[in-house]
CSV table of C-alpha atoms in Angstrom, one decimal:
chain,number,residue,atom,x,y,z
Y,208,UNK,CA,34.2,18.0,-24.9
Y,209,UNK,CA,37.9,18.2,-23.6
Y,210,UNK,CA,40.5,17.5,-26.4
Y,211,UNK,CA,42.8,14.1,-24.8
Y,212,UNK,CA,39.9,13.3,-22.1
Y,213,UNK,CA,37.7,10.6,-22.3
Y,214,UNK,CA,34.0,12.0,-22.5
Y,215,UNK,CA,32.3,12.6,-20.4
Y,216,UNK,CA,30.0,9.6,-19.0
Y,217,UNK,CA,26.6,11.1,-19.1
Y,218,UNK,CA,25.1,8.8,-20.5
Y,219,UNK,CA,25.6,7.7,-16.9
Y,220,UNK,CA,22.5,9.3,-16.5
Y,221,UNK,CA,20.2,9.3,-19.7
Y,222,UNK,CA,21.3,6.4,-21.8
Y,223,UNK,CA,22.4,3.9,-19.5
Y,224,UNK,CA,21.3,6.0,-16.4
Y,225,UNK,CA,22.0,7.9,-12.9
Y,226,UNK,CA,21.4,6.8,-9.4
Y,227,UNK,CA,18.8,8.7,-7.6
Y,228,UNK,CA,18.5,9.3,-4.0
Y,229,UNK,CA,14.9,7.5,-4.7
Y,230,UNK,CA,17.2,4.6,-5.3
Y,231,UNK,CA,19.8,4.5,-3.1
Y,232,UNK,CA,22.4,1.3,-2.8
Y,233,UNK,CA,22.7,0.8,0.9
Y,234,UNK,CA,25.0,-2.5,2.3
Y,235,UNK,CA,28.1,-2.9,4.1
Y,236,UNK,CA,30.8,-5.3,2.5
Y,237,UNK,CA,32.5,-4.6,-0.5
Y,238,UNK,CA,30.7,-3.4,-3.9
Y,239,UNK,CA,30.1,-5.7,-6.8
Y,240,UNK,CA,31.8,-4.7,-10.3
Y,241,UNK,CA,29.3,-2.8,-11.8
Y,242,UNK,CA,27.8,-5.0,-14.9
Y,243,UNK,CA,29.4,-4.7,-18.4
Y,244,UNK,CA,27.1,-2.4,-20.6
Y,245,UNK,CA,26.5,-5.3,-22.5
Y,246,UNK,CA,25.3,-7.4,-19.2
Y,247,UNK,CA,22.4,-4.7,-18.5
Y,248,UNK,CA,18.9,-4.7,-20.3
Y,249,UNK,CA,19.0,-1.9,-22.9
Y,250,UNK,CA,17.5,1.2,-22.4
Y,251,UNK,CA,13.6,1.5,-22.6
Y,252,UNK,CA,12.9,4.0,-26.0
Y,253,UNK,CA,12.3,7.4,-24.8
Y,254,UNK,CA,9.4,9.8,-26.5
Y,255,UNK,CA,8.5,13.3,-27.5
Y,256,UNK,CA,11.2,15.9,-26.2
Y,257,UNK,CA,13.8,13.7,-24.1
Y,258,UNK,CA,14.9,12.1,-27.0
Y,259,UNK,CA,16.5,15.0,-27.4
Y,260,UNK,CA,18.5,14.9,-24.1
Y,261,UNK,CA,19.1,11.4,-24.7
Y,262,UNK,CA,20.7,12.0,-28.9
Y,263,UNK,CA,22.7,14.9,-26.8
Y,264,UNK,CA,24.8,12.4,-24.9
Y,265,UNK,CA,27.9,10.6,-26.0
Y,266,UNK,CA,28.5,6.5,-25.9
Y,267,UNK,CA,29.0,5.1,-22.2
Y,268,UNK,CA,32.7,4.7,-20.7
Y,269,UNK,CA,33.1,1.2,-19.7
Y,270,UNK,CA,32.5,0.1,-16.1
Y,271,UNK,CA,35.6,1.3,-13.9
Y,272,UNK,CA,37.9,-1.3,-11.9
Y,273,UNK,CA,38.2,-1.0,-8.5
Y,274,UNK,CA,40.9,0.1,-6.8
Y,275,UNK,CA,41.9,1.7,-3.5
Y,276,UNK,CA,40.9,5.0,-2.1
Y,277,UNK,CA,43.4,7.9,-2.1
Y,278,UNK,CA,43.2,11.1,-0.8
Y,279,UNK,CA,43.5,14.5,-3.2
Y,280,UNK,CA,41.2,17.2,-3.8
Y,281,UNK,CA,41.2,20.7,-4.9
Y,282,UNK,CA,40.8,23.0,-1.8
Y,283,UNK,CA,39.1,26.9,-2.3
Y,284,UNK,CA,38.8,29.4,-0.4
Y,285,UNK,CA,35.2,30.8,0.0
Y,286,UNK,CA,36.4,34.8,1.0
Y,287,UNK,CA,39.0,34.7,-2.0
Y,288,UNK,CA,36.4,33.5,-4.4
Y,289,UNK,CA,34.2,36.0,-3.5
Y,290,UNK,CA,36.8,38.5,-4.2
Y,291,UNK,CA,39.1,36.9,-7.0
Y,292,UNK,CA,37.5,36.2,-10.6
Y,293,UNK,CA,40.6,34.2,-11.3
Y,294,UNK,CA,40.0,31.9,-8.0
Y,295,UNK,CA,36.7,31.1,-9.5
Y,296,UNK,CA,38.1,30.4,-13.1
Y,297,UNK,CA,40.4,27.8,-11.1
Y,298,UNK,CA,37.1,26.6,-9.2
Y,299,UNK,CA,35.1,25.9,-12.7
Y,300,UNK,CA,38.1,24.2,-13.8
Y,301,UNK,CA,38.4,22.2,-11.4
Y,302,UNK,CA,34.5,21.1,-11.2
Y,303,UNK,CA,34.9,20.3,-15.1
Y,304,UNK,CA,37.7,18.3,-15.4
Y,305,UNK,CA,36.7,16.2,-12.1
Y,306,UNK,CA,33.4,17.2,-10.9
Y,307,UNK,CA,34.2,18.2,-7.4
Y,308,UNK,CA,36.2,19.9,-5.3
Y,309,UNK,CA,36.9,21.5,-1.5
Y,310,UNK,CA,35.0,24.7,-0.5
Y,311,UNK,CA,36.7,26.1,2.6
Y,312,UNK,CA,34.0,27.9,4.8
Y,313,UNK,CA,33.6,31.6,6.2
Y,314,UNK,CA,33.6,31.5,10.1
Y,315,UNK,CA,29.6,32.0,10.1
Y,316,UNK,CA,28.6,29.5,7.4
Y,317,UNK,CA,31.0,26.6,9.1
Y,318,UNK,CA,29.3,27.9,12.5
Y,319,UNK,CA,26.0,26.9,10.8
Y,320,UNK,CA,27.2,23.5,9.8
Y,321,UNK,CA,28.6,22.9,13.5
Y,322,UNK,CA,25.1,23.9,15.3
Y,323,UNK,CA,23.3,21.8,12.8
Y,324,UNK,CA,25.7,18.5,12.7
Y,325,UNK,CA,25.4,18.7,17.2
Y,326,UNK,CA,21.9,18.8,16.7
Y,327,UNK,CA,21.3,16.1,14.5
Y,328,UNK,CA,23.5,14.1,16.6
Y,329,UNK,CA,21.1,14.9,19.4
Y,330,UNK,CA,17.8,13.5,17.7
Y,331,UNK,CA,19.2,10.6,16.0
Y,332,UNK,CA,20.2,9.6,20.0
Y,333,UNK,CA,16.5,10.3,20.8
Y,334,UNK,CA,14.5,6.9,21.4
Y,335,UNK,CA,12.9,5.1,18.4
Y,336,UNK,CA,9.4,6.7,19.2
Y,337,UNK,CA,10.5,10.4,19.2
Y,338,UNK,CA,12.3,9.7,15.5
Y,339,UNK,CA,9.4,8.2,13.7
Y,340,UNK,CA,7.2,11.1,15.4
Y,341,UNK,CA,7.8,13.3,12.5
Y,342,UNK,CA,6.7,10.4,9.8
Y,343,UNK,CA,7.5,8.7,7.0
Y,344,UNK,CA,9.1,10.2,3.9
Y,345,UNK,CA,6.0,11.9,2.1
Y,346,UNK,CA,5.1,14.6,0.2
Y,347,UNK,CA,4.7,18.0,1.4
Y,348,UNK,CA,3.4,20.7,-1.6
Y,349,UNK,CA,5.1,18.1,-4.2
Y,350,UNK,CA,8.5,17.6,-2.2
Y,351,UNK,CA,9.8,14.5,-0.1
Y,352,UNK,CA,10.1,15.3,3.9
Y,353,UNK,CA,9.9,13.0,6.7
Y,354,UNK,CA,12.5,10.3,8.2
Y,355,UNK,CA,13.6,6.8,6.9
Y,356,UNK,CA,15.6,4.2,8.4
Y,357,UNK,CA,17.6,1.3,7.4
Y,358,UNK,CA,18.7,-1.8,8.9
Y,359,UNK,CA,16.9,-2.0,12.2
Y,360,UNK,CA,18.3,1.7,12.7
Y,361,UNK,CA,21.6,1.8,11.7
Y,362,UNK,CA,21.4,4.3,8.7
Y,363,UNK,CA,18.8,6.5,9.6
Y,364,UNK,CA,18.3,9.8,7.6
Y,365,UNK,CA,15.9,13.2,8.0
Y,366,UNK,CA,15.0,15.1,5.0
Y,367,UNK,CA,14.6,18.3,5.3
Y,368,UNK,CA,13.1,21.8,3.4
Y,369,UNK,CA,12.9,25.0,4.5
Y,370,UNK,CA,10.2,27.4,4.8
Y,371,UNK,CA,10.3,31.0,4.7
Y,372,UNK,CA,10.6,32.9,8.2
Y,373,UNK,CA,13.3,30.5,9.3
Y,374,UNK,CA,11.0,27.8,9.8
Y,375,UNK,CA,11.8,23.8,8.4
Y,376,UNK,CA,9.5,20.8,7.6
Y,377,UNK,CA,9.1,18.5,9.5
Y,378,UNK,CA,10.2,20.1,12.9
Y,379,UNK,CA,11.7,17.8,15.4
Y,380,UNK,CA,10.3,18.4,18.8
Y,381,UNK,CA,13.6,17.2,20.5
Y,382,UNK,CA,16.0,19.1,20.3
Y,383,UNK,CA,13.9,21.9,19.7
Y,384,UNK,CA,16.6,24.2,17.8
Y,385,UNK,CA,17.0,21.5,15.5
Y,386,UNK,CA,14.2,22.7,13.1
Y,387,UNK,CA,15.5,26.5,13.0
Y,388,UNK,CA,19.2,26.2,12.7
Y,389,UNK,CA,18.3,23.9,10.0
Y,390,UNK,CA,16.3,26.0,7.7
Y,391,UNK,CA,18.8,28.6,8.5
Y,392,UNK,CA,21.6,26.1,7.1
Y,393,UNK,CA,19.2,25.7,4.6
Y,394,UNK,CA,18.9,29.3,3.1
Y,395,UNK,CA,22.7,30.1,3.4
Y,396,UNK,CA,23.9,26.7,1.6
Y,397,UNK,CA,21.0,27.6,-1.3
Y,398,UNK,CA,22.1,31.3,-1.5
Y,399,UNK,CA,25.9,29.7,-2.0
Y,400,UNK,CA,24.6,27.1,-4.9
Y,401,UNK,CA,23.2,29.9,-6.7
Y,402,UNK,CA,26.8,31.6,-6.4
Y,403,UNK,CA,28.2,28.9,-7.8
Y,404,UNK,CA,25.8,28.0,-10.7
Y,405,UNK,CA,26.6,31.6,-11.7
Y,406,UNK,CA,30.1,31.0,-12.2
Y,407,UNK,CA,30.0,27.7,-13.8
Y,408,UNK,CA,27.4,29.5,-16.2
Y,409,UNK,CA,29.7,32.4,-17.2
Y,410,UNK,CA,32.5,30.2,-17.3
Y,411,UNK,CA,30.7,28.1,-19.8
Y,412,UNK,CA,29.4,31.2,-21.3
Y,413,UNK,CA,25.8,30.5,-21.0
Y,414,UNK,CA,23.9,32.7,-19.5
Y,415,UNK,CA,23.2,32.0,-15.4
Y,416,UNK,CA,19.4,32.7,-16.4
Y,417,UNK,CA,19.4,29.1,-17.6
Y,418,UNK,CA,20.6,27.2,-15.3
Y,419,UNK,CA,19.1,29.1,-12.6
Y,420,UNK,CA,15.4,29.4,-14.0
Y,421,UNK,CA,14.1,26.4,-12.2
Y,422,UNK,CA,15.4,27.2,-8.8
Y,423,UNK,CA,14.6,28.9,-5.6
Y,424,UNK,CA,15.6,32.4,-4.6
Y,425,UNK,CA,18.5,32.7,-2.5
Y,426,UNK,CA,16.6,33.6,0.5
Y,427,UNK,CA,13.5,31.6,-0.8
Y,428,UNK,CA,11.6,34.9,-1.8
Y,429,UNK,CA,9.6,33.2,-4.1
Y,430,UNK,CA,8.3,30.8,-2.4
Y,431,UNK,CA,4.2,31.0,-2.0
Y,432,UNK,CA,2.5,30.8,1.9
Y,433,UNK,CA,2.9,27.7,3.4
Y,434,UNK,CA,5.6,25.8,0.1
Y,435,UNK,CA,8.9,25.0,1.4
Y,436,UNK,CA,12.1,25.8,-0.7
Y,437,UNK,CA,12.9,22.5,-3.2
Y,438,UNK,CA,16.6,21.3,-2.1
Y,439,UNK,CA,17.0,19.2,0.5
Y,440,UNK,CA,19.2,19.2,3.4
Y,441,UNK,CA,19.7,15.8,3.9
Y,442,UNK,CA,20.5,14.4,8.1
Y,443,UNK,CA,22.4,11.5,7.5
Y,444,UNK,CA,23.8,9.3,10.3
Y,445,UNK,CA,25.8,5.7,9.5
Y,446,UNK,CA,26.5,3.4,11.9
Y,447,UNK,CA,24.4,3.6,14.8
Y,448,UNK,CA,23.5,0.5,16.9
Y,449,UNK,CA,21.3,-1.6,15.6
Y,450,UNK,CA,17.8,-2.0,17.7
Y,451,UNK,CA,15.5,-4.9,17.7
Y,452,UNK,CA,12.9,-3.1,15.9
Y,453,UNK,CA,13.5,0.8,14.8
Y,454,UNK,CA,9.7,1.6,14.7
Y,455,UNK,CA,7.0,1.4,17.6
Y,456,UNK,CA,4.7,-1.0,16.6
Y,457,UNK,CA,6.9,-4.0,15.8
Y,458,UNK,CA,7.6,-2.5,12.1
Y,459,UNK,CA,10.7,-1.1,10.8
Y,460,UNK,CA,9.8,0.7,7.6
Y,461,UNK,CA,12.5,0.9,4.8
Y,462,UNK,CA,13.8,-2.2,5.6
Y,463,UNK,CA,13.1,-5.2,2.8
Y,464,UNK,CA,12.5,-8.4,4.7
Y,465,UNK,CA,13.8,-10.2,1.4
Y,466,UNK,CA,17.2,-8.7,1.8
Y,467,UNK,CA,18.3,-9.6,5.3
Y,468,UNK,CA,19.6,-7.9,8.2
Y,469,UNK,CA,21.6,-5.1,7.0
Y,470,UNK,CA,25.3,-5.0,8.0
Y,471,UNK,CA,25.2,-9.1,8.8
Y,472,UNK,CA,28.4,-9.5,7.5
Y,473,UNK,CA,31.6,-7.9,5.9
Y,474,UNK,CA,33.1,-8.8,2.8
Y,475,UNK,CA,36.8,-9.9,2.7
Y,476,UNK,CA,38.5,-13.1,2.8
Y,477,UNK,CA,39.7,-14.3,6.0
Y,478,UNK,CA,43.1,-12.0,6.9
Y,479,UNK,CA,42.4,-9.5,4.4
Y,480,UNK,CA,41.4,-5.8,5.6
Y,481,UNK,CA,37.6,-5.6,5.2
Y,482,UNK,CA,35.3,-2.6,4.4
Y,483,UNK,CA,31.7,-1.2,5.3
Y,484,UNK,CA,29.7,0.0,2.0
Y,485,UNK,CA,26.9,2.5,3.4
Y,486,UNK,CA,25.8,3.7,0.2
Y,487,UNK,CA,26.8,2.0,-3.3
Y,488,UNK,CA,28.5,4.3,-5.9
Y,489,UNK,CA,25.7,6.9,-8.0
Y,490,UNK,CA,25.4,10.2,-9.1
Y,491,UNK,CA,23.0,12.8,-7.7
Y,492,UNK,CA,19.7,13.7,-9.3
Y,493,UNK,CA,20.6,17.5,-8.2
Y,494,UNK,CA,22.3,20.4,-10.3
Y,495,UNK,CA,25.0,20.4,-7.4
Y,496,UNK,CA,25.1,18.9,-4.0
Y,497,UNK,CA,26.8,20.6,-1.2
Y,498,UNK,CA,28.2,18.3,1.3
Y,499,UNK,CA,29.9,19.7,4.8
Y,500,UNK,CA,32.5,17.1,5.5
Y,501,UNK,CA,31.6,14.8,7.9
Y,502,UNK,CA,32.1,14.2,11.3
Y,503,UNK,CA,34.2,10.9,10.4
Y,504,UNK,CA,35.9,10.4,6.9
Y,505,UNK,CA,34.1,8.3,4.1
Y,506,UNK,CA,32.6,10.1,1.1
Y,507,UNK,CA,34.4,8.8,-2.0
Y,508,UNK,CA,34.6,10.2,-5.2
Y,509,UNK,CA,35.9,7.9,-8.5
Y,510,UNK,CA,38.9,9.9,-10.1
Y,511,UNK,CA,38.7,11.6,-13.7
Y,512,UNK,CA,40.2,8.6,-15.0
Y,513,UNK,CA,37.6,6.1,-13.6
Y,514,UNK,CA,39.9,3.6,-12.6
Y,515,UNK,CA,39.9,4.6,-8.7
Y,516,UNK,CA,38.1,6.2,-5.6
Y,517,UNK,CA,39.6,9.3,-4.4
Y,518,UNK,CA,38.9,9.8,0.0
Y,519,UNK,CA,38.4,13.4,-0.5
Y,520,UNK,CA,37.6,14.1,3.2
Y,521,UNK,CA,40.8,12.8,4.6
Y,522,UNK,CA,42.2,15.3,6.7
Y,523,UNK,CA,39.4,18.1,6.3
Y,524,UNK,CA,37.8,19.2,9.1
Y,525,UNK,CA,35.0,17.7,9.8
Y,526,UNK,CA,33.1,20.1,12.4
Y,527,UNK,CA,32.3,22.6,9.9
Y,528,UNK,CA,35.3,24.3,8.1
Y,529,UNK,CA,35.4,22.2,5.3
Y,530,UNK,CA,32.8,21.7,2.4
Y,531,UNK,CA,32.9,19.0,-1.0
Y,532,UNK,CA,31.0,20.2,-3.7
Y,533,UNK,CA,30.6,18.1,-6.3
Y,534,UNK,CA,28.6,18.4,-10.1
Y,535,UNK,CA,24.7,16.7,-10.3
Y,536,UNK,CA,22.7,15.3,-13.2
Y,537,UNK,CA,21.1,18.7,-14.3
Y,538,UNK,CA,24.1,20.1,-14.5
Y,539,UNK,CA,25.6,17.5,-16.8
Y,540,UNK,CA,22.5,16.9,-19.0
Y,541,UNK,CA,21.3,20.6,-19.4
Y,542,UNK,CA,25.7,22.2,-20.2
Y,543,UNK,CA,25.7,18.8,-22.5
Y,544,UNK,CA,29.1,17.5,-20.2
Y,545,UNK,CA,30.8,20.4,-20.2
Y,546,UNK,CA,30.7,19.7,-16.2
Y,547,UNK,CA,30.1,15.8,-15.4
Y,548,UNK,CA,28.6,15.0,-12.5
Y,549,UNK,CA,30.7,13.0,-9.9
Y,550,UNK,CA,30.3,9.4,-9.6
Y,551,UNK,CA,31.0,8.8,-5.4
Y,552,UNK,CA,29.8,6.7,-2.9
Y,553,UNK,CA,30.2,6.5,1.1
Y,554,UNK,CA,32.3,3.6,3.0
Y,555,UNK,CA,34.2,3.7,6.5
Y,556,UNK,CA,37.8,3.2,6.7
Y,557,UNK,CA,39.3,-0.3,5.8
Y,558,UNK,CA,39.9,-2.1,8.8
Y,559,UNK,CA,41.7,-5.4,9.9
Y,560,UNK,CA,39.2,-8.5,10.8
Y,561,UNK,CA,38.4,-8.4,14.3
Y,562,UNK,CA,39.3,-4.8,15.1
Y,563,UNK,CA,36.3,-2.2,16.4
Y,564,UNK,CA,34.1,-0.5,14.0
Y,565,UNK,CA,34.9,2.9,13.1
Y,566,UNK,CA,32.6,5.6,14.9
Y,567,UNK,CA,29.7,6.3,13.6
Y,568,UNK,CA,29.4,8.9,10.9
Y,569,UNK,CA,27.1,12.0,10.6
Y,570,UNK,CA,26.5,14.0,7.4
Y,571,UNK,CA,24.6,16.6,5.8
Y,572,UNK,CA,24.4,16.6,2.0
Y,573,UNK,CA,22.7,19.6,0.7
Y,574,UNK,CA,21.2,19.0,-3.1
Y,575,UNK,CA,20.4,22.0,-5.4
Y,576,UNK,CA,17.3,21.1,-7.2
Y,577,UNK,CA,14.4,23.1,-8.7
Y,578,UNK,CA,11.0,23.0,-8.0
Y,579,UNK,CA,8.7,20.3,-9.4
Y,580,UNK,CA,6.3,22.1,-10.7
Y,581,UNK,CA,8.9,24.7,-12.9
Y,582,UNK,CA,9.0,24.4,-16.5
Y,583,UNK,CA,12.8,24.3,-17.9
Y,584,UNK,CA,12.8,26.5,-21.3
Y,585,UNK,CA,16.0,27.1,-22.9
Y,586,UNK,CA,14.9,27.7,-26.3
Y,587,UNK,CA,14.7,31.3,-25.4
Y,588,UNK,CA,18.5,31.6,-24.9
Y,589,UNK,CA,19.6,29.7,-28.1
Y,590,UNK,CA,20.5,33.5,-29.9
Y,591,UNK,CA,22.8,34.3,-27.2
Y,592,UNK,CA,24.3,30.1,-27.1
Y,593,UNK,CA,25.9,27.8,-29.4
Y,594,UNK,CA,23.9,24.3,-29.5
Y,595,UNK,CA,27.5,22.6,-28.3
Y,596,UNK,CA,26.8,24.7,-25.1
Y,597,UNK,CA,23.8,24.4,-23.9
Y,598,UNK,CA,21.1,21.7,-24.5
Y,599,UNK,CA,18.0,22.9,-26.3
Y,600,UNK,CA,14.7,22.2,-23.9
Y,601,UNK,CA,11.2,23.7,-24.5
Y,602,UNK,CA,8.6,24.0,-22.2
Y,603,UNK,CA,9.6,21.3,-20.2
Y,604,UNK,CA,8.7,20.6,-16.5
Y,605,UNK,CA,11.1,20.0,-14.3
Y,606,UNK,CA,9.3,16.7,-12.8
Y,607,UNK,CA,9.6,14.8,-16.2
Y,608,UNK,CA,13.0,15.0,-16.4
Y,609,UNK,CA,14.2,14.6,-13.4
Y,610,UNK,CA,11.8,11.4,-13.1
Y,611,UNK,CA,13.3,10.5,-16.5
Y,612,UNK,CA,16.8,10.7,-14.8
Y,613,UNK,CA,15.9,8.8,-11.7
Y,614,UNK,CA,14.7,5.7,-14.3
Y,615,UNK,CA,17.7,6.0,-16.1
Y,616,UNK,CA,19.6,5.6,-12.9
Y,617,UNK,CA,18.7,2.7,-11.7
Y,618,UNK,CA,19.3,0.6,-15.2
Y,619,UNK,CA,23.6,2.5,-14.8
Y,620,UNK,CA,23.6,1.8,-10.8
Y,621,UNK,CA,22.4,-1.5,-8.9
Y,622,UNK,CA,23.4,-2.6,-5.4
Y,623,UNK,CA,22.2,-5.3,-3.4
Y,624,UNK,CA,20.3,-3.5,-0.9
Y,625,UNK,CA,18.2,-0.6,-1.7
Y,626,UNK,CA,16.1,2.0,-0.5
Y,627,UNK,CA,13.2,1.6,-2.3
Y,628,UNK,CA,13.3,2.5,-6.0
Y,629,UNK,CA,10.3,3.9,-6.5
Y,630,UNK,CA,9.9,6.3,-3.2
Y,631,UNK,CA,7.9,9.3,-4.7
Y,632,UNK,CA,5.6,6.8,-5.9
Y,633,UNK,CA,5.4,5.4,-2.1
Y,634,UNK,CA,5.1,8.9,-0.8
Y,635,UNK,CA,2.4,9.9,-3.4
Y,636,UNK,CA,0.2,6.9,-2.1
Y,637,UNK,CA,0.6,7.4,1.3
Y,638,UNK,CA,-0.3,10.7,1.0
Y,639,UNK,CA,-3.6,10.0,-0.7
Y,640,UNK,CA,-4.3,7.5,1.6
């Protein structure tokens, strides 16, 4: 709690819940008002030990107006955090008061982030046939890998894990670097989250043990043969040209018949500057996500006040240099809002009625998350914690909550296009098909 702050809404996530990538808004046009608390069903009543993360939370804040996107953002240096304990005071600072902020990249990570971004660009060019070679999203030793599409192909998105030995799943053939400088992306960005998380957790004064417990090693060490590491570098590319049908076969998977042809129209009224909505405003079922800027502006982040969107990206460069990391849901629930994770979404620039559309935008979110099988236990640190710092969990696997978070998200965070809110339970059946 922060004395002259409004608290923290994580109740965002538990009470009246958190979007989930397994429920992602996706639509062009601009965003409905999110409904009143009142307006929304009330919250199903939750059993056995989440209650416990759920009496934790405070009320809901109300929905926030919206209002035009500015551009301000804390900017770090990565070398002087390394080296500065005060530069990384300033850094936790930052993430708790607004839940994000501007890493600025060593030469050889923002190298990393160029190979991988002129890669991806690479396969999502390649014809429909080569992209859905590597299969739907599915599961792969309990995580989600594979490729998804919306919209006749014009948001298409890769999910991928590493594996130990430099090796990703699933491996593009074309372009064949794709699957290496990927995992390697992979293990440096999870070796930097685990950095972080130790800071936040001294800062906070709870011990890193807790936060960390559920995650992979920073170079994946403990992963068994053959299990891939449990974050996710997600490929992302928005705004690609729409094809007649995406998938061979005449089917284009992902997209909902009921809902139309995605992107038909933009919102606005005729003269007014109109806007493309790719993904509706959530939170991230992750501890942090790690997001290299993109290669054109358009992740938005709502400011501490609630009552705007803040363009963070504007005038960060976007081939590498520059990174946005922002607070998740495990974060929030498991330091009981000390750090709140960051309510953003992803639009293109506003543009005036008739002009061209903005190019096309690729992006790499990385989300910290722990493995599914991992049991979170923080009962064995309550001696060394007060109860105001760090939520009390026993023997608890990491699946149930997080599934518990992805429910509660989709009752806080409703768009009118969605990827499928129930994809783990897609993947699960198409993997015991």
């Amino acid at each position: 709690k922060h004395p002259g702050l409004p608290p923290p809404p994580l109740v965002a996530m538990v009470r009246a819940g958190c979007l989930s990538w397994l429920a992602w808004p996706w639509r062009r046009g601009r965003r409905r008002a999110t409904p009143a608390a009142s307006d929304q069903p009330p919250p199903e009543a939750v059993p056995g030990p989440l209650a416990a993360a759920e009496a934790a939370l405070p009320p809901p804040l109300p929905p926030p107006a919206t209002t035009p996107a500015v551009g301000s953002c804390l900017r770090f240096c990565w070398r002087q955090l390394e080296r500065e304990p005060e530069e990384q005071r300033r850094l936790c600072k930052a993430l708790a008061s607004q839940g994000f902020a501007v890493l600025g990249l060593p030469e050889e990570l923002a190298a990393s982030v160029a190979e991988v971004q002129r890669l991806a660009s690479e396969f999502f060019d390649r014809p429909a046939e080569e992209r859905y070679a590597l299969g739907r999203l599915r599961l792969f030793r309990d995580k989600i890998v594979g490729y998804r599409e919306l919209g006749g192909g014009a948001a298409r998105f890769l999910e991928v894990h590493a594996m130990s030995g430099s090796r990703a799943v699933p491996v593009p053939r074309t372009p064949r670097a794709l699957g290496p400088a990927a995992a390697r992306l992979h293990v440096a960005l999870q070796a930097a989250a685990r950095t972080l998380l130790t800071w936040l957790a001294e800062h906070a004064e709870i011990p890193p043990a807790a936060l960390l417990q559920c995650l992979d090693g920073a170079s994946l060490e403990n992963l068994d043969a053959g299990d891939c590491g449990a974050s996710v570098l997600r490929l992302c590319c928005y705004g690609c040209e729409v094809e007649d049908c995406a998938a061979p076969g005449g089917a284009c998977p992902g997209v909902s018949d009921a809902a139309g042809p995605a992107g038909a129209a933009l919102s606005g009224k005729e003269g007014e500057e109109e806007e493309e909505i790719f993904f509706d405003e959530h939170t991230d079922a992750s501890f942090l996500t790690l997001a290299p800027v993109g290669s054109q502006p358009g992740l938005q982040m709502r400011d501490p006040s609630g009552t705007g969107w803040l363009e963070v990206e504007r005038g960060l460069c976007g081939s590498g240099g520059d990174l946005v990391v922002f607070v998740g849901d495990f974060l929030e629930v498991l330091t009981k809002g000390r750090y709140t994770a960051a309510r953003h979404r992803v639009a293109s620039a506003s543009r005036a009625p008739g002009d061209q559309p903005a190019p096309r935008r690729l992006s790499m979110p990385f989300l910290v998350r722990g493995q599914p099988g991992s049991v979170i236990n923080t009962a064995g640190f309550a001696d060394a914690v007060g109860e105001e710092q760090l939520l009390l969990v026993e023997d608890m696997k990491y699946s149930v909550l997080r599934r518990f978070l992805d429910l509660k998200g989709r009752q806080r965070f409703k768009g009118e296009r969605l990827l499928s809110a129930a994809r783990r339970e897609e993947a699960e059946q198409e993997a015991d098909s």
